[in-house]
mmCIF file of C-alpha atoms and ligand atoms in Angstrom:
data_model
loop_
_atom_site.group_PDB
_atom_site.id
_atom_site.type_symbol
_atom_site.label_atom_id
_atom_site.label_comp_id
_atom_site.label_asym_id
_atom_site.label_seq_id
_atom_site.Cartn_x
_atom_site.Cartn_y
_atom_site.Cartn_z
ATOM 1 C CA MET A 1 17.828 -22.110 -10.124
ATOM 2 C CA LYS A 2 17.330 -18.374 -9.680
ATOM 3 C CA VAL A 3 13.682 -17.179 -9.700
ATOM 4 C CA VAL A 4 12.507 -13.590 -9.850
ATOM 5 C CA ALA A 5 8.851 -13.223 -9.033
ATOM 6 C CA ILE A 6 6.888 -9.941 -9.487
ATOM 7 C CA ASN A 7 3.504 -9.467 -8.015
ATOM 8 C CA SER A 8 1.696 -6.505 -9.392
ATOM 9 C CA SER A 9 -1.486 -6.592 -7.352
ATOM 10 C CA PRO A 10 -1.870 -3.249 -5.414
ATOM 11 C CA ARG A 11 -3.197 -5.522 -2.548
ATOM 12 C CA MET A 12 0.248 -7.056 -2.484
ATOM 13 C CA GLY A 13 0.466 -10.068 -0.023
ATOM 14 C CA ASN A 14 -3.148 -9.600 1.038
ATOM 15 C CA GLY A 15 -4.641 -10.011 -2.389
ATOM 16 C CA ASN A 16 -6.091 -12.875 -4.304
ATOM 17 C CA THR A 17 -3.228 -13.218 -6.704
ATOM 18 C CA ALA A 18 -0.838 -13.840 -3.741
ATOM 19 C CA LEU A 19 -3.051 -16.800 -2.533
ATOM 20 C CA ILE A 20 -1.970 -18.756 -5.708
ATOM 21 C CA LEU A 21 1.463 -17.075 -6.239
ATOM 22 C CA ASN A 22 2.733 -17.818 -2.634
ATOM 23 C CA PRO A 23 2.214 -21.527 -2.465
ATOM 24 C CA PHE A 24 3.584 -21.779 -6.021
ATOM 25 C CA LEU A 25 6.820 -19.893 -4.911
ATOM 26 C CA ASP A 26 6.871 -22.100 -1.722
ATOM 27 C CA GLY A 27 6.845 -25.262 -4.001
ATOM 28 C CA MET A 28 9.711 -23.771 -6.042
ATOM 29 C CA ARG A 29 11.730 -23.012 -2.690
ATOM 30 C CA GLU A 30 11.037 -26.456 -1.301
ATOM 31 C CA ALA A 31 12.459 -27.989 -4.573
ATOM 32 C CA GLY A 32 15.663 -25.909 -4.114
ATOM 33 C CA ALA A 33 15.029 -22.744 -6.094
ATOM 34 C CA GLU A 34 16.377 -19.404 -4.924
ATOM 35 C CA VAL A 35 13.336 -17.133 -5.066
ATOM 36 C CA GLU A 36 13.189 -13.389 -4.873
ATOM 37 C CA LEU A 37 9.729 -11.769 -4.701
ATOM 38 C CA PHE A 38 9.069 -8.112 -5.529
ATOM 39 C CA TYR A 39 5.820 -6.080 -5.386
ATOM 40 C CA THR A 40 5.560 -3.504 -8.053
ATOM 41 C CA LYS A 41 3.735 -1.209 -5.391
ATOM 42 C CA LYS A 42 6.872 -1.096 -3.431
ATOM 43 C CA LEU A 43 9.174 -0.355 -6.454
ATOM 44 C CA LYS A 44 9.709 3.048 -7.947
ATOM 45 C CA ILE A 45 9.643 2.238 -11.739
ATOM 46 C CA ASN A 46 8.928 5.172 -14.041
ATOM 47 C CA PRO A 47 7.191 4.514 -17.364
ATOM 48 C CA CYS A 48 9.453 4.234 -20.339
ATOM 49 C CA GLN A 49 9.891 7.663 -21.918
ATOM 50 C CA GLY A 50 10.180 6.431 -25.483
ATOM 51 C CA CYS A 51 13.386 8.452 -26.025
ATOM 52 C CA LEU A 52 15.457 5.405 -27.266
ATOM 53 C CA THR A 53 18.486 6.805 -25.319
ATOM 54 C CA CYS A 54 18.963 3.165 -24.219
ATOM 55 C CA TRP A 55 19.366 2.076 -27.919
ATOM 56 C CA LEU A 56 21.043 4.967 -29.584
ATOM 57 C CA LYS A 57 22.952 7.169 -27.013
ATOM 58 C CA THR A 58 23.864 4.998 -24.107
ATOM 59 C CA PRO A 59 23.522 1.432 -25.524
ATOM 60 C CA GLY A 60 21.837 -0.948 -23.073
ATOM 61 C CA VAL A 61 21.558 1.701 -20.304
ATOM 62 C CA CYS A 62 18.388 3.619 -19.511
ATOM 63 C CA PHE A 63 18.882 7.238 -18.462
ATOM 64 C CA GLN A 64 16.167 6.798 -15.666
ATOM 65 C CA LYS A 65 17.557 6.237 -12.247
ATOM 66 C CA ASP A 66 15.016 4.153 -10.447
ATOM 67 C CA ASP A 67 14.493 0.572 -9.085
ATOM 68 C CA MET A 68 14.839 -0.808 -12.626
ATOM 69 C CA GLU A 69 18.757 -0.287 -12.141
ATOM 70 C CA MET A 70 18.339 -2.900 -9.281
ATOM 71 C CA LEU A 71 15.865 -5.158 -10.977
ATOM 72 C CA ARG A 72 17.239 -5.446 -14.513
ATOM 73 C CA PRO A 73 20.410 -7.417 -13.624
ATOM 74 C CA LYS A 74 18.323 -9.766 -11.569
ATOM 75 C CA LEU A 75 15.927 -10.254 -14.406
ATOM 76 C CA HIS A 76 18.872 -10.904 -16.734
ATOM 77 C CA GLU A 77 20.353 -13.561 -14.504
ATOM 78 C CA ALA A 78 17.164 -15.351 -13.608
ATOM 79 C CA ASP A 79 16.324 -18.749 -14.879
ATOM 80 C CA VAL A 80 12.556 -18.172 -14.326
ATOM 81 C CA TRP A 81 10.476 -15.078 -14.251
ATOM 82 C CA VAL A 82 7.200 -15.228 -12.455
ATOM 83 C CA LEU A 83 4.790 -12.640 -13.686
ATOM 84 C CA ALA A 84 1.795 -12.314 -11.252
ATOM 85 C CA THR A 85 -1.060 -9.902 -11.946
ATOM 86 C CA PRO A 86 -4.533 -9.551 -11.160
ATOM 87 C CA LEU A 87 -6.696 -9.358 -14.475
ATOM 88 C CA TYR A 88 -7.218 -5.599 -14.952
ATOM 89 C CA VAL A 89 -9.430 -4.551 -17.796
ATOM 90 C CA ASP A 90 -8.657 -7.826 -19.687
ATOM 91 C CA GLY A 91 -4.930 -7.569 -19.185
ATOM 92 C CA MET A 92 -2.043 -7.103 -16.871
ATOM 93 C CA THR A 93 -1.917 -4.278 -14.418
ATOM 94 C CA GLY A 94 -0.323 -0.828 -15.464
ATOM 95 C CA PRO A 95 2.484 -1.212 -13.096
ATOM 96 C CA MET A 96 3.449 -4.632 -14.554
ATOM 97 C CA LYS A 97 3.278 -3.171 -18.045
ATOM 98 C CA ASN A 98 5.484 -0.298 -17.064
ATOM 99 C CA LEU A 99 8.026 -2.633 -15.682
ATOM 100 C CA LEU A 100 8.003 -4.757 -18.840
ATOM 101 C CA ASP A 101 8.352 -1.779 -21.091
ATOM 102 C CA ARG A 102 11.487 -0.910 -19.190
ATOM 103 C CA ILE A 103 13.206 -4.168 -20.422
ATOM 104 C CA ILE A 104 13.784 -2.494 -23.850
ATOM 105 C CA PRO A 105 17.416 -1.697 -22.972
ATOM 106 C CA SER A 106 18.039 -5.453 -22.940
ATOM 107 C CA VAL A 107 17.529 -5.712 -26.715
ATOM 108 C CA TYR A 108 19.301 -4.079 -29.631
ATOM 109 C CA PRO A 109 17.598 -1.727 -31.852
ATOM 110 C CA PHE A 110 18.410 -3.895 -34.934
ATOM 111 C CA ILE A 111 15.646 -6.001 -36.377
ATOM 112 C CA GLU A 112 16.156 -9.663 -37.310
ATOM 113 C CA LEU A 113 13.953 -12.170 -38.898
ATOM 114 C CA ARG A 114 13.247 -15.125 -36.675
ATOM 115 C CA ASP A 115 10.889 -17.663 -38.283
ATOM 116 C CA GLY A 116 9.829 -15.096 -40.802
ATOM 117 C CA HIS A 117 8.983 -12.599 -38.024
ATOM 118 C CA CYS A 118 10.564 -9.307 -37.003
ATOM 119 C CA ARG A 119 12.306 -9.407 -33.668
ATOM 120 C CA HIS A 120 15.085 -7.445 -31.834
ATOM 121 C CA PRO A 121 18.262 -9.367 -30.997
ATOM 122 C CA LEU A 122 18.862 -9.860 -27.312
ATOM 123 C CA ARG A 123 21.970 -8.135 -25.841
ATOM 124 C CA GLN A 124 24.660 -10.329 -24.330
ATOM 125 C CA GLY A 125 24.116 -11.282 -20.511
ATOM 126 C CA HIS A 126 20.538 -11.776 -20.907
ATOM 127 C CA LYS A 127 19.572 -15.417 -20.023
ATOM 128 C CA LYS A 128 16.957 -17.020 -22.247
ATOM 129 C CA GLY A 129 14.975 -18.376 -19.284
ATOM 130 C CA LYS A 130 11.394 -19.566 -18.618
ATOM 131 C CA VAL A 131 8.374 -17.268 -17.879
ATOM 132 C CA VAL A 132 5.340 -18.315 -15.771
ATOM 133 C CA LEU A 133 2.245 -16.322 -15.630
ATOM 134 C CA VAL A 134 0.089 -16.286 -12.514
ATOM 135 C CA SER A 135 -3.266 -14.408 -12.657
ATOM 136 C CA ASN A 136 -6.447 -13.971 -10.775
ATOM 137 C CA SER A 137 -9.811 -12.612 -12.041
ATOM 138 C CA GLY A 138 -13.056 -11.501 -10.748
ATOM 139 C CA PHE A 139 -15.229 -12.864 -13.693
ATOM 140 C CA TRP A 140 -16.083 -16.456 -13.658
ATOM 141 C CA GLU A 141 -14.937 -17.700 -17.014
ATOM 142 C CA MET A 142 -11.449 -19.030 -18.048
ATOM 143 C CA ASP A 143 -11.596 -17.243 -21.484
ATOM 144 C CA ASN A 144 -11.165 -13.802 -19.634
ATOM 145 C CA PHE A 145 -7.508 -14.703 -19.427
ATOM 146 C CA ASP A 146 -7.180 -15.283 -23.248
ATOM 147 C CA PRO A 147 -5.740 -11.744 -24.150
ATOM 148 C CA LEU A 148 -3.353 -11.711 -21.143
ATOM 149 C CA VAL A 149 -1.975 -15.194 -22.025
ATOM 150 C CA VAL A 150 -1.581 -14.173 -25.687
ATOM 151 C CA HIS A 151 0.285 -10.993 -24.619
ATOM 152 C CA VAL A 152 2.674 -12.801 -22.298
ATOM 153 C CA GLU A 153 3.330 -15.442 -25.030
ATOM 154 C CA ALA A 154 4.220 -12.736 -27.447
ATOM 155 C CA ILE A 155 6.557 -11.175 -24.784
ATOM 156 C CA CYS A 156 8.247 -14.570 -24.551
ATOM 157 C CA LYS A 157 8.726 -14.849 -28.248
ATOM 158 C CA ASN A 158 10.271 -11.322 -28.365
ATOM 159 C CA MET A 159 12.520 -12.038 -25.476
ATOM 160 C CA ARG A 160 13.588 -15.520 -26.605
ATOM 161 C CA SER A 161 12.192 -16.879 -23.366
ATOM 162 C CA GLU A 162 10.139 -20.126 -22.997
ATOM 163 C CA PHE A 163 6.505 -19.636 -21.958
ATOM 164 C CA ALA A 164 6.294 -22.331 -19.233
ATOM 165 C CA GLY A 165 2.532 -21.944 -18.627
ATOM 166 C CA ALA A 166 0.127 -20.173 -16.459
ATOM 167 C CA LEU A 167 -1.632 -20.578 -13.154
ATOM 168 C CA LEU A 168 -4.900 -18.963 -13.788
ATOM 169 C CA ARG A 169 -7.501 -18.592 -11.089
ATOM 170 C CA PRO A 170 -10.933 -17.473 -12.427
ATOM 171 C CA HIS A 171 -13.505 -16.217 -10.023
ATOM 172 C CA GLY A 172 -10.686 -15.769 -7.654
ATOM 173 C CA GLU A 173 -12.664 -13.382 -5.493
ATOM 174 C CA LEU A 174 -14.323 -16.505 -4.024
ATOM 175 C CA LEU A 175 -11.032 -17.814 -2.506
ATOM 176 C CA LYS A 176 -11.288 -15.728 0.627
ATOM 177 C CA PRO A 177 -14.934 -16.103 1.405
ATOM 178 C CA LEU A 178 -14.426 -19.882 0.993
ATOM 179 C CA ILE A 179 -11.513 -19.785 3.539
ATOM 180 C CA ASP A 180 -13.572 -17.624 5.882
ATOM 181 C CA MET A 181 -16.368 -20.079 5.731
ATOM 182 C CA GLY A 182 -14.190 -22.975 6.651
ATOM 183 C CA ARG A 183 -14.408 -24.408 3.124
ATOM 184 C CA SER A 184 -10.789 -23.480 2.008
ATOM 185 C CA PRO A 185 -10.081 -25.015 -1.478
ATOM 186 C CA ASP A 186 -6.901 -26.674 -0.171
ATOM 187 C CA ASP A 187 -6.547 -28.889 -3.273
ATOM 188 C CA VAL A 188 -6.256 -25.586 -5.442
ATOM 189 C CA PHE A 189 -3.385 -24.253 -3.148
ATOM 190 C CA GLU A 190 -1.714 -27.594 -2.945
ATOM 191 C CA ALA A 191 -1.795 -27.802 -6.809
ATOM 192 C CA ALA A 192 -0.166 -24.441 -7.080
ATOM 193 C CA LYS A 193 2.633 -25.757 -4.743
ATOM 194 C CA GLU A 194 2.997 -28.937 -6.691
ATOM 195 C CA ALA A 195 3.243 -26.925 -9.943
ATOM 196 C CA GLY A 196 6.100 -24.997 -8.365
ATOM 197 C CA ARG A 197 7.927 -28.154 -7.346
ATOM 198 C CA GLN A 198 7.507 -29.630 -10.773
ATOM 199 C CA LEU A 199 8.821 -26.710 -12.588
ATOM 200 C CA VAL A 200 11.952 -26.777 -10.643
ATOM 201 C CA GLN A 201 12.393 -30.592 -10.591
ATOM 202 C CA GLU A 202 10.971 -31.567 -13.922
ATOM 203 C CA GLY A 203 11.391 -28.326 -15.881
ATOM 204 C CA LYS A 204 7.542 -28.290 -16.667
ATOM 205 C CA MET A 205 4.268 -28.096 -14.857
ATOM 206 C CA SER A 206 1.748 -30.832 -15.302
ATOM 207 C CA PRO A 207 -1.614 -30.115 -17.023
ATOM 208 C CA GLU A 208 -3.416 -31.767 -13.982
ATOM 209 C CA ALA A 209 -1.854 -29.320 -11.484
ATOM 210 C CA LEU A 210 -2.717 -26.367 -13.648
ATOM 211 C CA SER A 211 -6.214 -27.365 -14.226
ATOM 212 C CA THR A 212 -6.698 -28.000 -10.450
ATOM 213 C CA VAL A 213 -5.546 -24.463 -9.902
ATOM 214 C CA SER A 214 -8.201 -23.251 -12.147
ATOM 215 C CA ARG A 215 -11.050 -25.591 -11.170
ATOM 216 C CA GLU A 216 -14.579 -24.392 -10.845
ATOM 217 C CA LEU A 217 -15.185 -23.170 -7.219
ATOM 218 C CA ALA A 218 -18.954 -22.498 -7.715
ATOM 219 C CA ARG A 219 -21.502 -22.717 -10.476
ATOM 220 C CA GLN A 220 -21.544 -19.627 -12.680
ATOM 221 C CA GLU A 221 -25.057 -18.689 -11.802
ATOM 222 C CA SER A 222 -24.603 -18.860 -7.931
ATOM 223 C CA TYR A 223 -21.304 -17.068 -8.220
ATOM 224 C CA VAL A 224 -22.959 -14.156 -10.080
ATOM 225 C CA ARG A 225 -25.855 -14.218 -7.731
ATOM 226 C CA GLY A 226 -23.743 -14.288 -4.597
ATOM 227 C CA ALA A 227 -21.363 -11.577 -5.922
ATOM 228 C CA ASN A 228 -24.375 -9.276 -6.722
ATOM 229 C CA GLN A 229 -25.893 -9.807 -3.204
ATOM 230 C CA VAL A 230 -22.607 -8.800 -1.568
ATOM 231 C CA PHE A 231 -22.296 -5.763 -3.758
ATOM 232 C CA GLN A 232 -26.079 -4.886 -3.113
ATOM 233 C CA GLN A 233 -25.766 -5.328 0.690
ATOM 234 C CA THR A 234 -22.603 -3.164 0.804
ATOM 235 C CA LEU A 235 -24.280 -0.411 -1.106
ATOM 236 C CA ASP A 236 -27.600 -0.735 0.920
ATOM 237 C CA ALA A 237 -25.526 -0.268 4.182
ATOM 238 C CA LEU A 238 -24.170 3.064 2.705
ATOM 239 C CA GLU A 239 -27.671 4.386 2.381
ATOM 240 C CA LYS A 240 -28.732 3.444 5.865
ATOM 241 C CA PRO A 241 -29.547 6.407 8.108
ATOM 242 C CA VAL A 242 -26.966 6.806 10.836
ATOM 243 C CA ALA A 243 -28.554 5.906 14.167
ATOM 244 C CA VAL A 244 -28.779 8.880 16.536
ATOM 245 C CA GLU A 245 -28.135 8.111 20.240
ATOM 246 C CA LYS A 246 -30.793 9.808 22.565
HETATM 247 C C1 FMN B 1 -9.333 -1.941 -12.110
HETATM 248 C C2 FMN B 1 -9.845 -3.297 -12.041
HETATM 249 C C3 FMN B 1 -9.999 -3.935 -13.212
HETATM 250 C C4 FMN B 1 -10.437 -5.252 -13.248
HETATM 251 N N1 FMN B 1 -10.746 -5.833 -14.507
HETATM 252 C C5 FMN B 1 -11.147 -7.077 -14.481
HETATM 253 C C6 FMN B 1 -11.460 -7.717 -15.807
HETATM 254 O O1 FMN B 1 -11.197 -7.104 -16.843
HETATM 255 N N2 FMN B 1 -11.787 -9.016 -15.744
HETATM 256 C C7 FMN B 1 -12.019 -9.761 -14.487
HETATM 257 O O2 FMN B 1 -12.362 -10.898 -14.594
HETATM 258 N N3 FMN B 1 -11.659 -9.161 -13.310
HETATM 259 C C8 FMN B 1 -11.322 -7.925 -13.371
HETATM 260 N N4 FMN B 1 -11.095 -7.322 -12.148
HETATM 261 C C9 FMN B 1 -11.125 -8.108 -10.944
HETATM 262 C C10 FMN B 1 -9.774 -8.540 -10.450
HETATM 263 O O3 FMN B 1 -9.085 -9.234 -11.464
HETATM 264 C C11 FMN B 1 -9.987 -9.453 -9.227
HETATM 265 O O4 FMN B 1 -10.656 -8.969 -8.216
HETATM 266 C C12 FMN B 1 -8.709 -10.204 -8.726
HETATM 267 O O5 FMN B 1 -9.056 -11.278 -7.856
HETATM 268 C C13 FMN B 1 -7.853 -9.122 -7.853
HETATM 269 O O6 FMN B 1 -6.678 -9.758 -7.427
HETATM 270 P P1 FMN B 1 -5.760 -9.066 -6.294
HETATM 271 O O7 FMN B 1 -6.650 -9.302 -5.055
HETATM 272 O O8 FMN B 1 -4.582 -9.941 -6.205
HETATM 273 O O9 FMN B 1 -5.598 -7.652 -6.718
HETATM 274 C C14 FMN B 1 -10.626 -5.921 -12.097
HETATM 275 C C15 FMN B 1 -10.386 -5.268 -10.918
HETATM 276 C C16 FMN B 1 -9.951 -3.860 -10.888
HETATM 277 C C17 FMN B 1 -9.710 -3.248 -9.532
#
């Protein structure tokens, strides 16, 4: 099984998204998958220019010469795409959206009706694989992910992929402080790994594993209070007069 994972956090491997993504990918590797991980921050992927050259002048080929030339064939051949993004303004990050806009050469301009809905037919050579979403948010509630999940589900319908589910980590900003305090939520990380193993071995992730990944790490009120205290202390420290040595 070939897996292409894309992490679009600008914090890359040091971010909160990676804390869930990496054990998930470890689980997939342990179960025998061949995993390639890319960080959008390290890739040069220009935005789509909307010129439709890839549809009407050089069918299937974008005129832009950048890292999409390397990535597109890997995405075509992959059995699983893992799209990892922190929640940014209620959706995916800009670099992740730029990357996904650039898969337009993979479909024909023609419109077909599938289940009474307009879709573009896929070009030859594009595997109809699975897509997994991994996301991490600052806000406490799970419903902050709703617009992102709907978006990724729609992309799957358009690309004839199967939406295999999402590893969603609300109040993910708490993961690192808990680790630093010696209270690492290891069950959450283990569940992410287990979900990876399950996807490779059984073709699906269990609701139990996914709900453990998302489990409450603190009560809503104490999370809000704690976060605000940290922000206030950080801002107060800025305003402190600098000590002058005598
Ligand atoms: C520009 C920006 C926009 C954000 N928008 C949201 C948001 O709409 N909802 C939310 O819950 N968290 C939001 N966050 C918080 C991040 O999702 C959160 O800090 C996440 O854990 C960051 O993951 P990372 O460390 O992998 O980058 C935002 C953060 C930034 C920097």
